[in-house]
mmCIF file of C-alpha atoms in Angstrom:
data_model
loop_
_atom_site.group_PDB
_atom_site.id
_atom_site.type_symbol
_atom_site.label_atom_id
_atom_site.label_comp_id
_atom_site.label_asym_id
_atom_site.label_seq_id
_atom_site.Cartn_x
_atom_site.Cartn_y
_atom_site.Cartn_z
ATOM 1 C CA UNK A 14 -0.003 6.409 5.047
ATOM 2 C CA UNK A 15 -3.641 5.375 5.280
ATOM 3 C CA UNK A 16 -5.173 5.568 2.127
ATOM 4 C CA UNK A 17 -3.815 6.416 2.212
ATOM 5 C CA UNK A 18 13.745 -1.146 -6.688
ATOM 6 C CA UNK A 19 15.424 -3.625 -8.335
ATOM 7 C CA UNK A 20 13.466 -6.397 -10.093
ATOM 8 C CA UNK A 21 15.756 -9.146 -11.170
ATOM 9 C CA UNK A 22 13.571 -11.859 -9.543
ATOM 10 C CA UNK A 23 12.692 -11.033 -6.017
ATOM 11 C CA UNK A 24 14.127 -13.205 -3.305
ATOM 12 C CA UNK A 25 12.353 -14.966 -0.536
ATOM 13 C CA UNK A 26 14.038 -14.414 2.759
ATOM 14 C CA UNK A 27 12.500 -16.345 5.635
ATOM 15 C CA UNK A 28 10.521 -19.371 6.571
ATOM 16 C CA UNK A 29 9.946 -20.419 2.985
ATOM 17 C CA UNK A 30 7.681 -17.487 2.232
ATOM 18 C CA UNK A 31 7.227 -17.145 -1.520
ATOM 19 C CA UNK A 32 8.822 -14.215 -3.271
ATOM 20 C CA UNK A 33 6.753 -12.066 -5.534
ATOM 21 C CA UNK A 34 6.496 -13.463 -9.116
ATOM 22 C CA UNK A 35 9.998 -15.031 -8.879
ATOM 23 C CA UNK A 36 10.094 -16.170 -12.492
ATOM 24 C CA UNK A 37 9.587 -12.678 -13.991
ATOM 25 C CA UNK A 38 12.530 -10.440 -14.798
ATOM 26 C CA UNK A 39 11.556 -6.885 -14.040
ATOM 27 C CA UNK A 40 13.273 -3.777 -15.461
ATOM 28 C CA UNK A 41 15.105 -1.585 -13.071
ATOM 29 C CA UNK A 42 12.754 1.327 -12.439
ATOM 30 C CA UNK A 43 13.993 2.916 -9.161
ATOM 31 C CA UNK A 44 16.642 2.537 -6.604
ATOM 32 C CA UNK A 45 15.773 -0.053 -3.972
ATOM 33 C CA UNK A 46 16.031 0.970 -0.287
ATOM 34 C CA UNK A 47 19.261 -0.261 1.084
ATOM 35 C CA UNK A 48 19.064 -3.656 2.778
ATOM 36 C CA UNK A 49 15.285 -4.005 2.247
ATOM 37 C CA UNK A 50 13.657 -7.025 0.570
ATOM 38 C CA UNK A 51 10.041 -7.669 -0.302
ATOM 39 C CA UNK A 52 7.757 -10.741 -0.019
ATOM 40 C CA UNK A 53 4.218 -11.644 0.425
ATOM 41 C CA UNK A 54 3.099 -11.495 4.008
ATOM 42 C CA UNK A 55 2.949 -14.857 5.908
ATOM 43 C CA UNK A 56 0.550 -15.831 8.699
ATOM 44 C CA UNK A 57 3.121 -15.031 11.365
ATOM 45 C CA UNK A 58 3.166 -11.372 10.062
ATOM 46 C CA UNK A 59 -0.500 -10.678 10.882
ATOM 47 C CA UNK A 60 0.003 -9.007 14.242
ATOM 48 C CA UNK A 61 3.025 -7.115 12.891
ATOM 49 C CA UNK A 62 0.854 -5.664 10.164
ATOM 50 C CA UNK A 63 -1.591 -4.337 12.744
ATOM 51 C CA UNK A 64 1.271 -2.794 14.786
ATOM 52 C CA UNK A 65 2.700 -1.076 11.708
ATOM 53 C CA UNK A 66 -0.692 0.336 10.782
ATOM 54 C CA UNK A 67 -1.302 1.686 14.307
ATOM 55 C CA UNK A 68 2.185 3.215 14.641
ATOM 56 C CA UNK A 69 2.080 4.805 11.258
ATOM 57 C CA UNK A 70 -1.354 6.280 11.973
ATOM 58 C CA UNK A 71 -0.035 8.175 14.987
ATOM 59 C CA UNK A 72 1.542 10.636 12.493
ATOM 60 C CA UNK A 73 -1.932 12.091 11.822
ATOM 61 C CA UNK A 74 -1.846 13.812 15.204
ATOM 62 C CA UNK A 75 0.647 16.273 13.699
ATOM 63 C CA UNK A 76 -1.995 17.429 11.271
ATOM 64 C CA UNK A 77 -4.852 17.627 13.723
ATOM 65 C CA UNK A 78 -6.478 14.403 12.706
ATOM 66 C CA UNK A 79 -6.303 12.587 16.080
ATOM 67 C CA UNK A 80 -9.417 10.628 15.297
ATOM 68 C CA UNK A 81 -7.507 8.620 12.682
ATOM 69 C CA UNK A 82 -4.605 8.198 15.051
ATOM 70 C CA UNK A 83 -6.931 6.905 17.736
ATOM 71 C CA UNK A 84 -8.734 4.431 15.415
ATOM 72 C CA UNK A 85 -8.113 0.809 16.104
ATOM 73 C CA UNK A 86 -6.084 -1.074 13.424
ATOM 74 C CA UNK A 87 -7.641 -3.500 11.051
ATOM 75 C CA UNK A 88 -9.171 -6.651 12.546
ATOM 76 C CA UNK A 89 -6.901 -9.661 12.656
ATOM 77 C CA UNK A 90 -9.389 -11.763 10.679
ATOM 78 C CA UNK A 91 -9.312 -9.347 7.703
ATOM 79 C CA UNK A 92 -5.541 -9.342 7.703
ATOM 80 C CA UNK A 93 -5.363 -13.137 7.847
ATOM 81 C CA UNK A 94 -7.766 -13.351 4.834
ATOM 82 C CA UNK A 95 -5.612 -10.886 2.893
ATOM 83 C CA UNK A 96 -2.510 -12.847 3.765
ATOM 84 C CA UNK A 97 -4.068 -16.078 2.584
ATOM 85 C CA UNK A 98 -5.024 -14.407 -0.675
ATOM 86 C CA UNK A 99 -1.432 -13.059 -1.064
ATOM 87 C CA UNK A 100 -2.756 -9.490 -1.089
ATOM 88 C CA UNK A 101 -0.301 -8.014 1.410
ATOM 89 C CA UNK A 102 3.364 -7.367 0.605
ATOM 90 C CA UNK A 103 5.814 -6.636 3.408
ATOM 91 C CA UNK A 104 9.162 -4.770 3.373
ATOM 92 C CA UNK A 105 11.682 -6.674 5.343
ATOM 93 C CA UNK A 106 14.754 -5.020 6.871
ATOM 94 C CA UNK A 107 18.216 -6.644 7.003
ATOM 95 C CA UNK A 108 17.525 -7.837 10.509
ATOM 96 C CA UNK A 109 14.420 -9.692 9.452
ATOM 97 C CA UNK A 110 11.879 -7.221 10.857
ATOM 98 C CA UNK A 111 8.962 -5.885 8.841
ATOM 99 C CA UNK A 112 9.407 -2.117 8.189
ATOM 100 C CA UNK A 113 6.227 -1.533 6.223
ATOM 101 C CA UNK A 114 3.448 -3.158 4.143
ATOM 102 C CA UNK A 115 1.069 -2.552 1.283
ATOM 103 C CA UNK A 116 -2.347 -4.211 1.108
ATOM 104 C CA UNK A 117 -4.233 -4.332 -2.200
ATOM 105 C CA UNK A 118 -7.183 -5.765 -4.034
ATOM 106 C CA UNK A 119 -7.061 -6.998 -7.605
ATOM 107 C CA UNK A 120 -9.982 -5.699 -9.697
ATOM 108 C CA UNK A 121 -10.861 -5.913 -13.367
ATOM 109 C CA UNK A 122 -8.147 -4.077 -15.352
ATOM 110 C CA UNK A 123 -6.509 -2.606 -12.149
ATOM 111 C CA UNK A 124 -5.236 -3.052 -8.629
ATOM 112 C CA UNK A 125 -6.788 -1.066 -5.804
ATOM 113 C CA UNK A 126 -4.280 -0.102 -3.110
ATOM 114 C CA UNK A 127 -6.168 -0.281 0.231
ATOM 115 C CA UNK A 128 -3.465 0.467 2.719
ATOM 116 C CA UNK A 129 0.158 1.606 2.681
ATOM 117 C CA UNK A 130 2.013 1.995 5.954
ATOM 118 C CA UNK A 131 5.707 2.307 7.006
ATOM 119 C CA UNK A 132 6.986 2.380 10.577
ATOM 120 C CA UNK A 133 8.042 5.962 11.475
ATOM 121 C CA UNK A 134 11.385 4.682 12.425
ATOM 122 C CA UNK A 135 12.025 3.876 8.718
ATOM 123 C CA UNK A 136 10.629 7.180 7.280
ATOM 124 C CA UNK A 137 12.777 8.688 4.543
ATOM 125 C CA UNK A 138 14.117 5.438 3.170
ATOM 126 C CA UNK A 139 11.681 5.352 0.215
ATOM 127 C CA UNK A 140 10.160 2.121 1.478
ATOM 128 C CA UNK A 141 6.694 3.336 0.706
ATOM 129 C CA UNK A 142 7.612 4.183 -2.867
ATOM 130 C CA UNK A 143 9.235 0.812 -3.240
ATOM 131 C CA UNK A 144 6.137 -0.997 -1.920
ATOM 132 C CA UNK A 145 4.073 0.834 -4.521
ATOM 133 C CA UNK A 146 6.458 -0.240 -7.156
ATOM 134 C CA UNK A 147 6.102 -3.846 -6.079
ATOM 135 C CA UNK A 148 2.363 -3.630 -6.649
ATOM 136 C CA UNK A 149 2.889 -1.890 -9.979
ATOM 137 C CA UNK A 150 5.186 -4.731 -11.179
ATOM 138 C CA UNK A 151 2.718 -7.345 -9.872
ATOM 139 C CA UNK A 152 -0.083 -5.594 -11.778
ATOM 140 C CA UNK A 153 1.980 -5.516 -15.019
ATOM 141 C CA UNK A 154 2.706 -9.250 -14.702
ATOM 142 C CA UNK A 155 -1.018 -9.834 -14.544
ATOM 143 C CA UNK A 156 -1.796 -7.523 -17.432
ATOM 144 C CA UNK A 157 -3.485 -4.984 -15.058
ATOM 145 C CA UNK A 158 -2.479 -1.565 -16.247
ATOM 146 C CA UNK A 159 -3.723 0.817 -13.537
ATOM 147 C CA UNK A 160 -3.260 1.423 -9.846
ATOM 148 C CA UNK A 161 -6.093 3.054 -7.948
ATOM 149 C CA UNK A 162 -6.251 4.470 -4.344
ATOM 150 C CA UNK A 163 -8.257 6.806 -2.107
ATOM 151 C CA UNK A 164 -6.382 9.239 0.199
ATOM 152 C CA UNK A 165 -6.506 12.616 1.911
ATOM 153 C CA UNK A 166 -6.150 15.513 -0.531
ATOM 154 C CA UNK A 167 -4.108 17.891 1.637
ATOM 155 C CA UNK A 168 -2.149 15.604 4.064
ATOM 156 C CA UNK A 169 1.447 15.991 2.911
ATOM 157 C CA UNK A 170 2.255 12.212 2.947
ATOM 158 C CA UNK A 171 -1.066 11.387 1.206
ATOM 159 C CA UNK A 172 -2.144 12.947 -2.184
ATOM 160 C CA UNK A 173 0.917 15.195 -2.614
ATOM 161 C CA UNK A 174 3.138 12.201 -1.969
ATOM 162 C CA UNK A 175 1.271 9.969 -4.508
ATOM 163 C CA UNK A 176 1.463 12.692 -7.156
ATOM 164 C CA UNK A 177 5.321 12.457 -6.904
ATOM 165 C CA UNK A 178 4.972 8.734 -7.557
ATOM 166 C CA UNK A 179 3.036 9.264 -10.773
ATOM 167 C CA UNK A 180 -0.566 9.271 -9.582
ATOM 168 C CA UNK A 181 -3.191 11.781 -10.680
ATOM 169 C CA UNK A 182 -6.552 12.768 -9.219
ATOM 170 C CA UNK A 183 -9.598 11.162 -10.733
ATOM 171 C CA UNK A 184 -12.258 13.642 -11.530
ATOM 172 C CA UNK A 185 -15.860 13.099 -10.336
ATOM 173 C CA UNK A 186 -17.116 12.342 -13.796
ATOM 174 C CA UNK A 187 -14.528 9.576 -14.192
ATOM 175 C CA UNK A 188 -15.607 7.650 -11.088
ATOM 176 C CA UNK A 189 -17.081 4.277 -11.996
ATOM 177 C CA UNK A 190 -19.804 2.387 -10.101
ATOM 178 C CA UNK A 191 -17.225 0.474 -8.040
ATOM 179 C CA UNK A 192 -15.430 3.603 -6.882
ATOM 180 C CA UNK A 193 -18.683 5.428 -6.079
ATOM 181 C CA UNK A 194 -19.704 2.478 -3.959
ATOM 182 C CA UNK A 195 -16.375 2.472 -2.187
ATOM 183 C CA UNK A 196 -16.801 6.222 -1.447
ATOM 184 C CA UNK A 197 -20.269 5.507 -0.032
ATOM 185 C CA UNK A 198 -18.710 2.816 2.141
ATOM 186 C CA UNK A 199 -16.158 5.372 3.401
ATOM 187 C CA UNK A 200 -18.986 7.771 4.272
ATOM 188 C CA UNK A 201 -20.745 5.015 6.178
ATOM 189 C CA UNK A 202 -17.554 4.390 8.178
ATOM 190 C CA UNK A 203 -17.500 8.086 9.159
ATOM 191 C CA UNK A 204 -14.733 9.351 6.709
ATOM 192 C CA UNK A 205 -15.053 12.935 5.432
ATOM 193 C CA UNK A 206 -14.961 12.267 1.697
ATOM 194 C CA UNK A 207 -14.938 16.079 0.998
ATOM 195 C CA UNK A 208 -11.279 15.974 2.155
ATOM 196 C CA UNK A 209 -10.435 12.835 0.177
ATOM 197 C CA UNK A 210 -9.646 12.050 -3.419
ATOM 198 C CA UNK A 211 -9.389 8.982 -5.687
ATOM 199 C CA UNK A 212 -6.097 8.795 -7.550
ATOM 200 C CA UNK A 213 -4.885 6.685 -10.467
ATOM 201 C CA UNK A 214 -1.496 5.730 -11.878
ATOM 202 C CA UNK A 215 -1.352 4.386 -15.401
ATOM 203 C CA UNK A 216 1.162 1.593 -15.906
ATOM 204 C CA UNK A 217 3.228 1.406 -19.128
#
């Protein structure tokens, strides 16, 4: 999506990978996608994360944004650092394959969602929404009460999608120094920020 569930103690499913906050009992807030479990990404998931990002990005061809579809995925070193920091959560299907992931960055008072991607094969299963909810519950457990992201304003599976998940647009006057710096970094990378928007979801 390129920014862009049940919670009764999440179960770890393979190779001893830790589950997410296993000692916290979360309230049921949404229906979990059938046969999907969630865990922090492990070192062996790094290449899979890159593959998911690339394949999910191909969808942008359908809205005339082939430049995004053609962009290389994140570098392996970055993904490995995020995995080591436990800042990537993967959605794992019943056969043990990764169907999607969310990458995030804890910040003071909030978590910034850096990347959310689901394999096109698994579209429509609400895996993306469930991954967002995983981050929301993790944020609550750390007393961080906001989720922030940056995404395309008009792409159907970007800002309109996040609105349905409870996000709202952040007005220009609300942007803090960190978000302005991030926007400047996007411009330096060649992103057209006139087509993008920062969004926020407040967590109860």
